[in-house]
Coordinates of C-alpha atoms in Angstrom, one line a residue:
M1416 CA -0.1 0.1 0.1
G1417 CA 1.1 3.5 -0.7
R1418 CA 1.2 6.5 1.4
I1419 CA 0.3 10.2 1.0
L1420 CA 2.1 12.9 3.3
R1421 CA 1.3 16.7 3.8
G1422 CA 2.7 19.6 5.1
L1423 CA 3.7 23.4 5.0
A1424 CA 7.5 24.7 4.5
G1425 CA 8.8 28.0 4.0
E1426 CA 7.4 29.5 7.0
G1427 CA 3.9 28.4 5.8
H1428 CA 4.5 30.3 1.9
L1429 CA 4.6 26.4 0.5
R1430 CA 2.1 23.8 0.6
V1431 CA 3.5 20.5 0.1
V1432 CA 2.2 17.2 -0.8
A1433 CA 3.6 14.0 -1.5
A1434 CA 3.1 10.4 -2.4
E1435 CA 4.7 6.9 -2.5
T1436 CA 2.9 4.6 -4.8
S1437 CA 5.1 1.7 -6.0
D1438 CA 2.1 -0.7 -4.5
V1439 CA -0.3 1.2 -6.4
A1440 CA 1.5 1.5 -9.8
E1441 CA 2.3 -1.9 -9.9
E1442 CA -1.1 -3.1 -9.3
A1443 CA -1.9 -1.2 -12.0
R1444 CA 0.6 -2.7 -14.3
R1445 CA -0.5 -6.3 -13.1
R1446 CA -4.2 -5.6 -13.6
H1447 CA -4.0 -3.9 -17.2
G1448 CA -1.2 -5.8 -18.5
L1449 CA 1.3 -2.4 -19.2
S1450 CA 3.8 -2.3 -21.4
P1451 CA 7.1 -0.5 -19.2
T1452 CA 6.5 2.8 -20.6
A1453 CA 2.6 2.7 -20.4
T1454 CA 3.0 1.9 -16.9
A1455 CA 5.3 4.8 -16.1
A1456 CA 2.5 6.9 -18.0
L1457 CA -0.3 5.3 -15.9
G1458 CA 1.8 5.4 -12.7
R1459 CA 2.2 9.3 -13.2
A1460 CA -1.3 10.2 -14.1
M1461 CA -2.5 8.2 -10.9
T1462 CA -0.2 9.5 -8.3
G1463 CA -1.0 12.9 -9.9
A1464 CA -4.3 12.6 -9.3
L1465 CA -3.9 11.3 -6.1
L1466 CA -1.8 14.5 -5.4
L1467 CA -4.5 16.7 -6.9
A1468 CA -7.0 15.3 -4.9
Q1469 CA -5.1 17.0 -1.5
L1470 CA -4.5 19.9 -3.3
L1471 CA -8.0 20.6 -5.0
L1472 CA -10.6 18.7 -3.4
K1473 CA -12.7 20.2 -0.1
T1474 CA -15.0 17.1 0.9
P1475 CA -14.6 13.3 1.4
K1476 CA -17.1 12.5 -1.5
E1477 CA -15.6 14.3 -4.2
R1478 CA -13.3 12.8 -7.1
I1479 CA -10.9 14.3 -9.7
T1480 CA -10.4 12.4 -12.7
L1481 CA -7.2 12.7 -15.1
R1482 CA -7.8 12.4 -19.3
L1483 CA -5.4 12.8 -21.4
E1484 CA -5.9 12.3 -24.8
G1485 CA -3.1 12.5 -27.3
T1486 CA -2.0 11.5 -30.5
G1487 CA 0.5 9.0 -29.3
P1488 CA 0.4 5.3 -29.5
L1489 CA -1.0 4.8 -26.1
G1490 CA -4.1 6.4 -27.5
G1491 CA -5.2 8.0 -24.0
L1492 CA -5.2 7.5 -20.2
L1493 CA -7.6 7.6 -17.5
A1494 CA -7.1 8.1 -13.8
E1495 CA -9.7 9.0 -11.4
A1496 CA -8.7 9.8 -7.2
D1497 CA -10.3 11.1 -3.9
P1498 CA -9.1 12.7 -0.9
Q1499 CA -8.8 9.1 0.9
G1500 CA -6.1 7.9 -1.0
N1501 CA -8.4 5.7 -3.6
V1502 CA -7.5 6.0 -7.1
R1503 CA -8.2 4.0 -10.2
G1504 CA -6.7 4.4 -14.1
Y1505 CA -6.0 2.8 -17.6
V1506 CA -5.4 3.2 -20.6
Q1507 CA -6.8 3.1 -24.1
N1508 CA -4.4 0.9 -25.8
P1509 CA -1.8 -0.9 -22.6
Q1510 CA 0.6 -2.9 -24.8
A1511 CA 1.8 -0.1 -26.5
E1512 CA 5.2 1.3 -26.6
V1513 CA 8.2 3.5 -27.7
P1514 CA 12.0 3.6 -27.9
L1515 CA 13.8 4.9 -25.2
R1516 CA 14.9 8.5 -25.3
P1517 CA 18.6 9.0 -25.8
D1518 CA 19.5 9.4 -21.9
G1519 CA 18.1 5.7 -21.6
K1520 CA 14.7 6.5 -20.2
L1521 CA 11.3 5.8 -20.7
N1522 CA 10.1 8.1 -23.1
V1523 CA 6.6 9.0 -21.7
G1524 CA 6.0 11.8 -23.6
E1525 CA 6.2 10.2 -27.0
L1526 CA 4.1 7.6 -26.0
V1527 CA 1.6 10.1 -25.1
G1528 CA 2.2 12.5 -28.2
A1529 CA 0.6 15.6 -28.4
G1530 CA -3.3 16.8 -27.2
V1531 CA -5.1 18.1 -24.6
L1532 CA -5.6 17.3 -20.6
R1533 CA -9.3 17.7 -19.1
V1534 CA -9.1 17.6 -15.5
D1535 CA -13.1 16.7 -14.1
R1536 CA -14.1 17.4 -10.2
S1537 CA -16.9 15.6 -9.4
L1538 CA -19.0 17.3 -6.3
P1539 CA -21.5 15.7 -4.1
N1540 CA -24.2 16.9 -5.9
G1541 CA -23.2 15.1 -9.0
E1542 CA -21.9 18.2 -10.5
I1543 CA -18.9 17.9 -12.6
Y1544 CA -16.7 21.0 -13.3
S1545 CA -14.3 20.5 -16.1
S1546 CA -11.0 21.9 -17.5
T1547 CA -9.3 21.0 -20.1
V1548 CA -5.7 22.9 -20.8
P1549 CA -2.9 22.1 -24.2
L1550 CA -0.7 19.1 -23.5
V1551 CA 2.7 20.6 -22.8
S1552 CA 4.9 17.4 -23.1
G1553 CA 2.9 14.3 -22.2
E1554 CA 5.4 14.2 -19.7
I1555 CA 2.6 14.5 -17.3
A1556 CA 4.0 16.6 -14.4
E1557 CA 4.5 19.6 -16.9
D1558 CA 1.2 19.1 -17.9
L1559 CA 0.0 18.7 -14.5
A1560 CA 1.9 22.0 -13.5
H1561 CA 0.6 24.3 -16.2
Y1562 CA -3.1 22.7 -15.8
L1563 CA -2.9 24.2 -11.9
W1564 CA -1.2 27.3 -13.4
Q1565 CA -3.8 28.0 -16.2
S1566 CA -7.1 27.1 -14.7
E1567 CA -6.9 27.4 -11.2
Q1568 CA -4.0 30.5 -11.0
I1569 CA -2.3 28.0 -8.4
P1570 CA 1.8 28.4 -9.4
S1571 CA 3.3 24.7 -8.1
A1572 CA 5.8 22.4 -8.8
V1573 CA 4.9 18.7 -9.9
L1574 CA 7.4 16.2 -9.8
L1575 CA 6.3 12.2 -11.0
G1576 CA 8.8 9.3 -11.4
V1577 CA 7.8 5.8 -12.3
R1578 CA 10.9 3.1 -12.4
V1579 CA 10.8 -0.5 -13.8
K1580 CA 12.9 -3.5 -13.3
G1581 CA 13.0 -6.9 -14.8
E1582 CA 9.7 -7.6 -16.9
G1583 CA 8.3 -4.5 -16.7
E1584 CA 7.8 -4.5 -13.1
V1585 CA 7.6 -1.5 -10.7
E1586 CA 10.9 -0.6 -8.4
V1587 CA 9.9 2.7 -7.2
A1588 CA 7.1 5.3 -7.8
G1589 CA 6.2 8.5 -6.1
G1590 CA 5.5 12.4 -6.8
V1591 CA 5.6 15.5 -5.3
A1592 CA 3.4 18.8 -5.6
V1593 CA 4.9 22.4 -4.0
Q1594 CA 2.1 24.6 -4.1
V1595 CA 3.2 28.5 -4.1
M1596 CA 1.3 30.8 -1.8
P1597 CA 0.5 34.2 -2.4
E1598 CA 2.6 36.5 -1.5
A1599 CA 5.5 34.0 -0.8
P1600 CA 9.2 35.9 -0.4
E1601 CA 11.3 36.3 -3.4
E1602 CA 14.1 34.2 -1.1
V1603 CA 11.4 31.3 -0.8
L1604 CA 10.8 30.9 -4.3
Q1605 CA 14.6 31.3 -5.3
R1606 CA 15.5 28.5 -2.8
L1607 CA 13.2 26.4 -4.1
E1608 CA 14.2 26.9 -7.1
A1609 CA 17.8 26.1 -6.6
N1610 CA 16.6 23.0 -5.2
L1611 CA 14.8 21.8 -8.0
S1612 CA 17.4 22.7 -10.2
G1613 CA 19.9 20.3 -8.4
L1614 CA 17.6 17.7 -8.3
A1615 CA 19.2 14.6 -10.8
G1616 CA 15.5 12.9 -11.0
L1617 CA 12.7 12.1 -8.6
T1618 CA 13.0 8.1 -8.4
P1619 CA 16.6 7.9 -7.6
L1620 CA 15.7 10.0 -4.8
L1621 CA 12.8 8.4 -3.8
K1622 CA 14.9 4.7 -4.0
E1623 CA 17.8 5.6 -1.7
R1624 CA 15.9 8.4 0.6
G1625 CA 12.7 7.3 0.4
L1626 CA 9.4 10.0 0.4
E1627 CA 10.8 11.7 4.1
G1628 CA 14.3 12.0 2.6
T1629 CA 13.0 12.7 -0.6
L1630 CA 11.7 15.9 0.9
E1631 CA 14.1 16.8 3.0
V1632 CA 16.0 17.5 -0.1
L1633 CA 13.4 19.2 -2.2
L1634 CA 12.8 21.3 0.7
A1635 CA 16.4 21.8 2.3
G1636 CA 16.9 25.4 4.2
L1637 CA 12.7 25.8 4.0
G1638 CA 11.9 23.8 7.3
F1639 CA 9.1 22.1 6.1
E1640 CA 6.6 20.7 9.0
R1641 CA 4.5 18.0 8.7
T1642 CA 1.0 18.3 9.2
D1643 CA -0.5 16.2 11.9
L1644 CA -3.1 14.1 10.4
R1645 CA -3.9 11.8 13.1
A1646 CA -6.8 14.5 14.0
L1647 CA -8.2 13.2 10.6
G1648 CA -8.6 9.8 12.0
Y1649 CA -5.2 8.5 10.2
A1650 CA -3.3 6.6 13.1
L1651 CA 0.2 6.5 11.5
N1652 CA -0.4 10.2 10.3
E1653 CA -0.2 9.8 6.8
I1654 CA -2.9 9.1 4.2
P1655 CA -3.1 5.2 2.8
A1656 CA -2.7 5.4 -1.0
R1657 CA -4.3 2.1 -3.2
F1658 CA -5.8 1.2 -6.2
R1659 CA -9.1 0.5 -5.6
C1660 CA -12.0 0.6 -8.6
R1661 CA -15.9 1.9 -7.5
C1662 CA -17.2 -0.9 -9.9
S1663 CA -19.1 -3.7 -8.1
R1664 CA -20.9 -7.3 -8.9
E1665 CA -24.2 -4.9 -9.4
K1666 CA -23.1 -2.7 -11.0
A1667 CA -21.6 -5.4 -13.7
L1668 CA -25.0 -6.9 -13.9
E1669 CA -26.9 -3.5 -14.7
A1670 CA -24.7 -2.8 -17.2
L1671 CA -26.2 -5.5 -19.0
V1672 CA -29.4 -3.9 -18.7
F1673 CA -28.3 -1.2 -21.3
F1674 CA -28.4 -4.6 -24.0
T1675 CA -31.9 -4.7 -25.4
P1676 CA -33.7 -8.2 -23.6
E1677 CA -33.4 -9.7 -27.4
E1678 CA -29.7 -8.9 -27.2
R1679 CA -29.3 -10.3 -23.6
E1680 CA -31.1 -13.5 -24.6
D1681 CA -28.7 -13.6 -27.8
M1682 CA -25.9 -13.9 -24.8
I1683 CA -27.7 -16.9 -22.9
V1684 CA -28.2 -18.9 -26.5
K1685 CA -24.6 -18.3 -27.9
D1686 CA -22.9 -18.1 -25.0
G1687 CA -24.4 -19.7 -22.0
G1688 CA -24.5 -16.6 -20.1
A1689 CA -22.3 -12.9 -20.6
E1690 CA -19.5 -11.6 -18.8
V1691 CA -18.7 -8.3 -18.1
V1692 CA -15.1 -6.3 -17.7
C1693 CA -14.4 -3.5 -16.1
H1694 CA -12.1 -1.0 -17.7
W1695 CA -11.1 0.5 -15.1
C1696 CA -9.6 -2.4 -12.9
G1697 CA -9.9 -5.5 -15.3
E1698 CA -12.2 -7.5 -13.3
V1699 CA -14.1 -9.7 -14.6
Y1700 CA -17.7 -10.7 -13.5
R1701 CA -19.6 -13.7 -15.0
F1702 CA -23.4 -14.0 -14.8
S1703 CA -25.5 -17.0 -15.0
P1704 CA -28.6 -17.3 -17.7
E1705 CA -30.5 -17.2 -14.4
E1706 CA -29.2 -13.3 -13.4
I1707 CA -29.7 -11.9 -16.7
R1708 CA -33.1 -13.1 -17.2
S1709 CA -33.9 -11.6 -13.8
L1710 CA -33.3 -7.9 -15.7
V1711 CA -36.6 -7.2 -16.4
A1712 CA -37.9 -4.1 -14.8
E1713 CA -36.8 -1.6 -17.5
V1714 CA -39.0 1.0 -19.1
R1715 CA -38.1 1.1 -22.9
C1716 CA -39.2 3.7 -25.9
P1717 CA -41.8 2.1 -27.5
D1718 CA -40.4 3.8 -30.8
C1719 CA -36.5 3.7 -30.8
G1720 CA -35.8 1.1 -27.7
T1721 CA -34.3 4.0 -25.4
L1722 CA -33.9 3.0 -22.2
W1723 CA -36.1 5.2 -19.9
L1724 CA -35.3 3.4 -16.3
Y1725 CA -33.6 1.1 -15.2
P1726 CA -33.5 -1.8 -12.2
R1727 CA -30.9 -1.3 -9.1
A1728 CA -31.5 -2.7 -5.8
D1729 CA -33.2 -0.4 -4.4
G1730 CA -35.9 0.4 -7.0
T1731 CA -35.7 1.9 -10.3
L1732 CA -34.0 5.0 -11.5
F1733 CA -34.9 7.6 -14.5
R1734 CA -31.8 7.3 -17.5
I1735 CA -33.0 10.1 -19.4
E1736 CA -34.0 13.7 -18.3
G1737 CA -36.9 15.9 -19.3
D1738 CA -39.9 14.3 -20.5
T1739 CA -39.1 14.0 -24.5
C1740 CA -37.4 10.9 -25.4
R1741 CA -34.5 11.8 -27.9
C1742 CA -36.6 10.4 -30.6
G1743 CA -39.8 12.9 -30.1
R1744 CA -41.6 10.5 -28.0
K1745 CA -43.6 11.8 -24.9
V1746 CA -41.6 9.7 -22.4
E1747 CA -44.5 7.3 -20.4
I1748 CA -43.5 5.8 -17.2
P1749 CA -46.3 3.1 -15.8
S1750 CA -47.6 4.8 -12.7
E1751 CA -46.1 1.5 -10.8
K1752 CA -42.7 2.3 -12.0
R1753 CA -42.7 5.9 -11.7
A1754 CA -43.9 5.7 -8.1
Q1755 CA -40.3 3.5 -7.5
A1756 CA -38.2 5.9 -9.3

């Protein structure tokens, strides 16, 4: 399990979040069968999502999603995190690979390519706030720093790293984000810049010094003061970071509702059941003919077949908003179903 630390430096003028995510990145690699460079890309993105969740989210029920849409062979990447340290993610082409950079490092920028970074913030009431910025390099850390400045007006330094070994297993992974608070003294900024410019790389430092030692080097002369997280219920004074998906067997069964009854019956006849794979985590759910045939409570448009209501364990729920179907027909829900919705 990984971990997240928070604190202040530069006499309160720098807000710091740091994460050790080796286990998180390795689980993502294993679940999705990632190539080495895809492992680095997704590991960086998930670590970045964890850092941004600490910097930007205000309540435990909020989530942040990073979506990188690039022209490179990776084809696209998503990572989602919450303030409790839960994160998940996937890439479109998990086995995509490119040659190493001239310096021998994994070329994440080329794998991602040119494109955009979209950041979605999901609020407890269901609203989603989205911001989109062009990718600066595709290396992810620079792109997140650019996003924080362009969309949030937060000058920040972001460092992310994933080192792989052997057959592509993750040796070490982590990240640090340093947010510059308003009216920070020039001498604080100069010291931070000097520390960052003298850094040979994040992963060697994490490997040699660990997370606390890495922060000592990055914030040398700036007086890092670690936030006491025990008051928030974290007995070890750190937030656990883990790959955790929000999928479930119930949600997977619900997904079959979006197929028509005829299509579901065809699954039973041809395959003897159905298999649903979660793209976020790779978990496989298999359903028997009896479970598939239990999905009989949906209400569909008589004209175009659009799903109007679908079943849940606690009743039924509207799938569309408004009173008109996409085909133009007036939505008419039977009274007994409407009462359940």
